């Protein structure tokens, strides 16, 4: 029988943080949906899918350079720092994120599973090369083979990297506390992942400023800003 008391990190051994754009909102990075969301201003069909990149790589890079510049001006917030602290204090703590902003790593978190890739990595699909790149704007945009470097991001209609998916599934199966932070839970297959922890009997917490389509699946629903609700679980 689940009590309604807010779960505390100290009572668990294998904590998994499953994070989304709402965690980075307090750093000043817009979320995707809802007021001022990226996809309310930009159509992914023109800026964030392979078809758009094939059609007009310069336009797609202009969009991603804007995102790089915006993220580069931001710092991790208390929410990121609490997660990194919990991971330092409790070694079996894992982070699976949908975020591409790199703020988990910048706050000191380790072994972060980036399900949707990273703004700070590029790849040449012709030469099958992937490399880190933190230039703003990204230069040069073309690889020495002449092909355009592509942001190493999982865009709409892309498949997730099976290695990341497998690693995330393993971690969700093993966790005894799942904390979902700042995600609307509408993008699959990522949104399917928390169900693995639910089925395996973990305690489940959803942190969000509002209800989501998957809220009813969670045992605990903490309503408020990510940094404040995470602090309440310490
Ligand atoms: N604290 C907690 N939750 C917040 C905060 C905050 N300060 N601010 C916003 N939220 C919540 C919103 O209520 C919303 O439910 O964060 C959620 C953000 O949802 P989305 O914008 O849909 O972002 P996310 O769920 O991460 O998107 C998933 O969709 O566009 C693709 O690949 C992209 O990784 C992304 C995926």
Short mmCIF file of C-alpha atoms and ligand atoms in Angstrom, two decimals:
data_model
loop_
_atom_site.label_atom_id
_atom_site.label_comp_id
_atom_site.label_asym_id
_atom_site.label_seq_id
_atom_site.Cartn_x
_atom_site.Cartn_y
_atom_site.Cartn_z
CA UNK A 1 0.00 0.00 0.00
CA UNK A 2 1.62 3.32 -1.08
CA UNK A 3 1.58 6.11 1.53
CA UNK A 4 1.24 9.66 0.20
CA UNK A 5 4.34 10.88 2.02
CA UNK A 6 6.89 12.33 -0.41
CA UNK A 7 9.53 9.67 -1.05
CA UNK A 8 13.04 10.58 0.12
CA UNK A 9 16.21 9.74 -1.80
CA UNK A 10 17.80 8.37 1.37
CA UNK A 11 15.28 5.50 1.50
CA UNK A 12 16.31 4.09 -1.89
CA UNK A 13 19.38 2.40 -3.37
CA UNK A 14 19.04 2.44 -7.17
CA UNK A 15 17.53 5.79 -8.14
CA UNK A 16 16.77 6.63 -11.75
CA UNK A 17 16.12 10.18 -12.90
CA UNK A 18 14.20 10.32 -16.21
CA UNK A 19 14.38 13.93 -17.33
CA UNK A 20 12.86 16.22 -19.92
CA UNK A 21 12.87 19.84 -21.04
CA UNK A 22 11.03 21.03 -17.92
CA UNK A 23 14.19 20.38 -15.87
CA UNK A 24 16.14 22.88 -18.00
CA UNK A 25 13.32 25.44 -18.09
CA UNK A 26 14.65 27.09 -14.92
CA UNK A 27 18.01 27.56 -16.69
CA UNK A 28 16.20 29.68 -19.29
CA UNK A 29 15.97 27.01 -22.03
CA UNK A 30 12.50 26.89 -23.62
CA UNK A 31 10.62 23.61 -23.49
CA UNK A 32 9.13 22.13 -26.70
CA UNK A 33 5.41 22.24 -26.06
CA UNK A 34 3.28 24.64 -24.07
CA UNK A 35 3.72 28.43 -23.90
CA UNK A 36 6.80 29.65 -25.81
CA UNK A 37 7.73 26.07 -26.69
CA UNK A 38 10.19 25.50 -29.55
CA UNK A 39 7.63 23.57 -31.64
CA UNK A 40 5.07 26.37 -31.20
CA UNK A 41 7.45 28.65 -33.11
CA UNK A 42 9.21 26.26 -35.45
CA UNK A 43 7.80 23.45 -37.58
CA UNK A 44 9.97 20.38 -37.10
CA UNK A 45 9.22 19.45 -40.73
CA UNK A 46 11.45 22.39 -41.74
CA UNK A 47 14.09 22.29 -38.99
CA UNK A 48 14.37 18.95 -37.19
CA UNK A 49 14.03 15.93 -39.43
CA UNK A 50 16.29 14.20 -41.98
CA UNK A 51 14.05 15.30 -44.87
CA UNK A 52 14.50 18.97 -43.94
CA UNK A 53 18.27 18.47 -43.59
CA UNK A 54 18.49 16.84 -47.03
CA UNK A 55 16.41 19.66 -48.50
CA UNK A 56 18.18 22.65 -46.89
CA UNK A 57 21.11 21.86 -44.53
CA UNK A 58 22.02 25.55 -44.13
CA UNK A 59 18.52 26.37 -42.84
CA UNK A 60 18.64 23.44 -40.42
CA UNK A 61 22.07 24.52 -39.20
CA UNK A 62 20.90 28.13 -38.75
CA UNK A 63 18.17 26.79 -36.43
CA UNK A 64 20.56 24.57 -34.48
CA UNK A 65 23.13 27.34 -34.18
CA UNK A 66 20.43 29.50 -32.61
CA UNK A 67 19.74 26.69 -30.14
CA UNK A 68 23.49 26.25 -29.44
CA UNK A 69 23.87 29.98 -28.78
CA UNK A 70 20.85 29.99 -26.44
CA UNK A 71 22.03 26.94 -24.47
CA UNK A 72 25.63 28.20 -24.30
CA UNK A 73 24.32 31.29 -22.45
CA UNK A 74 22.65 29.09 -19.79
CA UNK A 75 23.92 27.35 -16.68
CA UNK A 76 22.73 24.19 -14.94
CA UNK A 77 20.16 24.99 -12.24
CA UNK A 78 19.58 23.65 -8.71
CA UNK A 79 17.58 20.76 -10.15
CA UNK A 80 20.55 19.55 -12.20
CA UNK A 81 22.84 20.06 -9.22
CA UNK A 82 20.63 18.07 -6.82
CA UNK A 83 20.56 15.15 -9.28
CA UNK A 84 24.37 15.25 -9.60
CA UNK A 85 24.71 15.45 -5.80
CA UNK A 86 22.40 12.45 -5.27
CA UNK A 87 24.50 10.54 -7.81
CA UNK A 88 27.69 11.45 -5.92
CA UNK A 89 26.12 10.34 -2.61
CA UNK A 90 24.44 7.18 -3.94
CA UNK A 91 26.64 5.42 -6.52
CA UNK A 92 23.82 3.37 -8.10
CA UNK A 93 22.00 6.52 -9.26
CA UNK A 94 21.44 6.81 -13.01
CA UNK A 95 20.27 9.58 -15.33
CA UNK A 96 18.31 8.92 -18.53
CA UNK A 97 17.51 12.16 -20.34
CA UNK A 98 15.61 13.31 -23.39
CA UNK A 99 17.47 16.63 -23.19
CA UNK A 100 20.12 17.48 -25.77
CA UNK A 101 21.47 20.57 -23.91
CA UNK A 102 24.33 18.85 -22.05
CA UNK A 103 23.42 20.53 -18.72
CA UNK A 104 23.45 17.26 -16.77
CA UNK A 105 27.12 16.72 -17.66
CA UNK A 106 27.92 20.38 -17.00
CA UNK A 107 26.44 20.01 -13.49
CA UNK A 108 28.75 17.07 -12.77
CA UNK A 109 26.46 14.10 -13.49
CA UNK A 110 28.18 11.07 -15.02
CA UNK A 111 27.17 8.26 -17.40
CA UNK A 112 24.12 10.22 -18.57
CA UNK A 113 22.13 8.26 -21.17
CA UNK A 114 21.23 10.89 -23.80
CA UNK A 115 18.29 9.19 -25.51
CA UNK A 116 17.81 11.99 -28.04
CA UNK A 117 21.46 12.76 -28.68
CA UNK A 118 23.27 16.03 -28.09
CA UNK A 119 23.45 19.58 -29.47
CA UNK A 120 27.21 19.37 -28.81
CA UNK A 121 28.00 16.42 -31.08
CA UNK A 122 28.04 16.21 -34.87
CA UNK A 123 28.36 13.34 -37.30
CA UNK A 124 29.22 12.75 -40.93
CA UNK A 125 26.95 9.98 -42.17
CA UNK A 126 29.06 9.49 -45.31
CA UNK A 127 32.29 8.86 -43.37
CA UNK A 128 30.48 7.41 -40.34
CA UNK A 129 32.32 9.73 -37.98
CA UNK A 130 30.85 11.21 -34.77
CA UNK A 131 32.70 13.90 -32.84
CA UNK A 132 32.14 16.44 -30.07
CA UNK A 133 31.78 20.04 -31.24
CA UNK A 134 31.09 23.07 -29.05
CA UNK A 135 31.65 25.83 -31.60
CA UNK A 136 28.95 28.54 -31.77
CA UNK A 137 28.16 28.94 -34.62
CA UNK A 138 29.14 25.44 -35.70
CA UNK A 139 32.05 25.77 -38.18
CA UNK A 140 32.89 24.39 -40.66
CA UNK A 141 29.48 23.05 -41.52
CA UNK A 142 30.93 20.65 -44.11
CA UNK A 143 33.17 17.65 -43.52
CA UNK A 144 36.41 17.32 -45.55
CA UNK A 145 34.53 14.76 -47.71
CA UNK A 146 32.16 17.54 -48.76
CA UNK A 147 29.10 16.20 -46.94
CA UNK A 148 27.44 18.40 -44.30
CA UNK A 149 28.11 17.59 -40.68
CA UNK A 150 24.76 16.67 -39.13
CA UNK A 151 23.78 17.46 -35.53
CA UNK A 152 23.98 14.12 -33.65
CA UNK A 153 20.40 14.54 -32.45
CA UNK A 154 17.51 12.09 -32.69
CA UNK A 155 15.11 14.11 -34.81
CA UNK A 156 11.47 13.28 -35.48
CA UNK A 157 11.15 10.13 -37.62
CA UNK A 158 14.65 9.02 -36.51
CA UNK A 159 15.17 5.81 -34.59
CA UNK A 160 16.84 5.98 -31.19
CA UNK A 161 20.34 4.52 -30.91
CA UNK A 162 19.66 0.89 -29.89
CA UNK A 163 22.61 0.97 -27.46
CA UNK A 164 21.06 3.89 -25.56
CA UNK A 165 17.63 2.29 -25.57
CA UNK A 166 19.02 -0.99 -24.26
CA UNK A 167 21.03 0.78 -21.54
CA UNK A 168 17.97 2.81 -20.48
CA UNK A 169 15.81 -0.33 -20.34
CA UNK A 170 18.40 -2.09 -18.17
CA UNK A 171 18.56 0.84 -15.75
CA UNK A 172 14.77 1.17 -15.53
CA UNK A 173 14.39 -2.53 -14.83
CA UNK A 174 16.96 -2.32 -12.00
CA UNK A 175 15.84 0.89 -10.25
CA UNK A 176 13.86 0.94 -6.97
CA UNK A 177 12.94 4.63 -7.33
CA UNK A 178 11.99 6.28 -10.62
CA UNK A 179 11.81 10.08 -10.62
CA UNK A 180 10.40 11.56 -13.83
CA UNK A 181 11.28 15.26 -14.02
CA UNK A 182 9.79 17.83 -16.40
CA UNK A 183 8.58 15.73 -19.29
CA UNK A 184 5.16 15.80 -20.97
CA UNK A 185 5.36 12.05 -21.61
CA UNK A 186 4.00 12.33 -25.16
CA UNK A 187 7.04 11.38 -27.25
CA UNK A 188 7.63 7.68 -27.91
CA UNK A 189 9.51 5.45 -27.50
CA UNK A 190 11.01 7.49 -24.62
CA UNK A 191 7.61 7.89 -22.95
CA UNK A 192 7.22 4.11 -22.84
CA UNK A 193 10.35 3.64 -20.72
CA UNK A 194 8.94 4.60 -17.26
CA UNK A 195 6.45 1.74 -17.58
CA UNK A 196 9.35 -0.71 -17.27
CA UNK A 197 10.07 0.59 -13.76
CA UNK A 198 6.37 0.60 -12.90
CA UNK A 199 6.00 -3.04 -13.98
CA UNK A 200 9.09 -4.06 -11.98
CA UNK A 201 7.66 -2.63 -8.75
CA UNK A 202 9.77 0.51 -8.33
CA UNK A 203 8.38 3.49 -6.42
CA UNK A 204 7.46 6.07 -9.05
CA UNK A 205 7.37 9.86 -8.79
CA UNK A 206 6.33 12.40 -11.43
CA UNK A 207 7.63 15.96 -10.95
CA UNK A 208 5.92 18.53 -13.14
CA UNK A 209 4.31 21.94 -12.81
CA UNK A 210 1.09 20.43 -14.20
CA UNK A 211 -0.63 17.12 -14.93
CA UNK A 212 0.45 15.18 -18.01
CA UNK A 213 -1.25 12.45 -20.06
CA UNK A 214 0.75 9.85 -18.06
CA UNK A 215 0.33 11.31 -14.55
CA UNK A 216 -2.16 8.63 -13.47
CA UNK A 217 0.53 5.98 -13.95
CA UNK A 218 2.68 7.46 -11.18
CA UNK A 219 2.29 6.64 -7.47
CA UNK A 220 3.42 10.14 -6.43
CA UNK A 221 2.74 13.34 -8.37
CA UNK A 222 4.72 16.29 -7.08
CA UNK A 223 3.38 19.53 -8.57
CA UNK A 224 5.82 22.38 -8.69
CA UNK A 225 9.12 23.50 -10.17
CA UNK A 226 11.68 20.73 -10.70
CA UNK A 227 14.36 22.30 -8.48
CA UNK A 228 11.91 22.78 -5.59
CA UNK A 229 10.31 19.36 -5.81
CA UNK A 230 13.71 17.63 -6.07
CA UNK A 231 14.85 19.57 -3.00
CA UNK A 232 11.73 18.31 -1.17
CA UNK A 233 12.86 14.71 -1.78
CA UNK A 234 16.27 15.16 -0.11
N1 LIG B 1 9.57 22.21 -13.50
C1 LIG B 1 8.94 21.03 -13.77
N2 LIG B 1 8.27 20.78 -14.93
C2 LIG B 1 8.22 21.77 -15.83
C3 LIG B 1 8.82 23.05 -15.61
C4 LIG B 1 9.53 23.24 -14.37
N3 LIG B 1 10.12 24.39 -14.06
N4 LIG B 1 8.57 23.84 -16.69
C5 LIG B 1 7.86 23.08 -17.58
N5 LIG B 1 7.64 21.85 -17.06
C6 LIG B 1 6.96 20.71 -17.70
C7 LIG B 1 5.80 21.06 -18.62
O1 LIG B 1 4.58 21.14 -17.90
C8 LIG B 1 5.79 19.89 -19.60
O2 LIG B 1 4.98 18.82 -19.12
O3 LIG B 1 7.91 20.10 -18.54
C9 LIG B 1 7.26 19.43 -19.62
C10 LIG B 1 8.01 19.73 -20.92
O4 LIG B 1 7.39 19.01 -21.93
P1 LIG B 1 7.92 19.10 -23.45
O5 LIG B 1 8.10 20.50 -23.83
O6 LIG B 1 7.00 18.25 -24.24
O7 LIG B 1 9.38 18.46 -23.37
P2 LIG B 1 9.80 16.91 -23.29
O8 LIG B 1 8.78 16.09 -22.61
O9 LIG B 1 11.18 16.87 -22.76
O10 LIG B 1 9.85 16.54 -24.87
C11 LIG B 1 10.21 15.24 -25.23
O11 LIG B 1 10.04 15.80 -27.56
O12 LIG B 1 10.35 17.47 -29.03
C12 LIG B 1 10.83 16.25 -28.64
O13 LIG B 1 13.02 15.35 -28.78
C13 LIG B 1 12.28 16.36 -28.16
O14 LIG B 1 13.28 15.43 -26.17
C14 LIG B 1 12.14 16.09 -26.66
C15 LIG B 1 10.90 15.24 -26.57
#
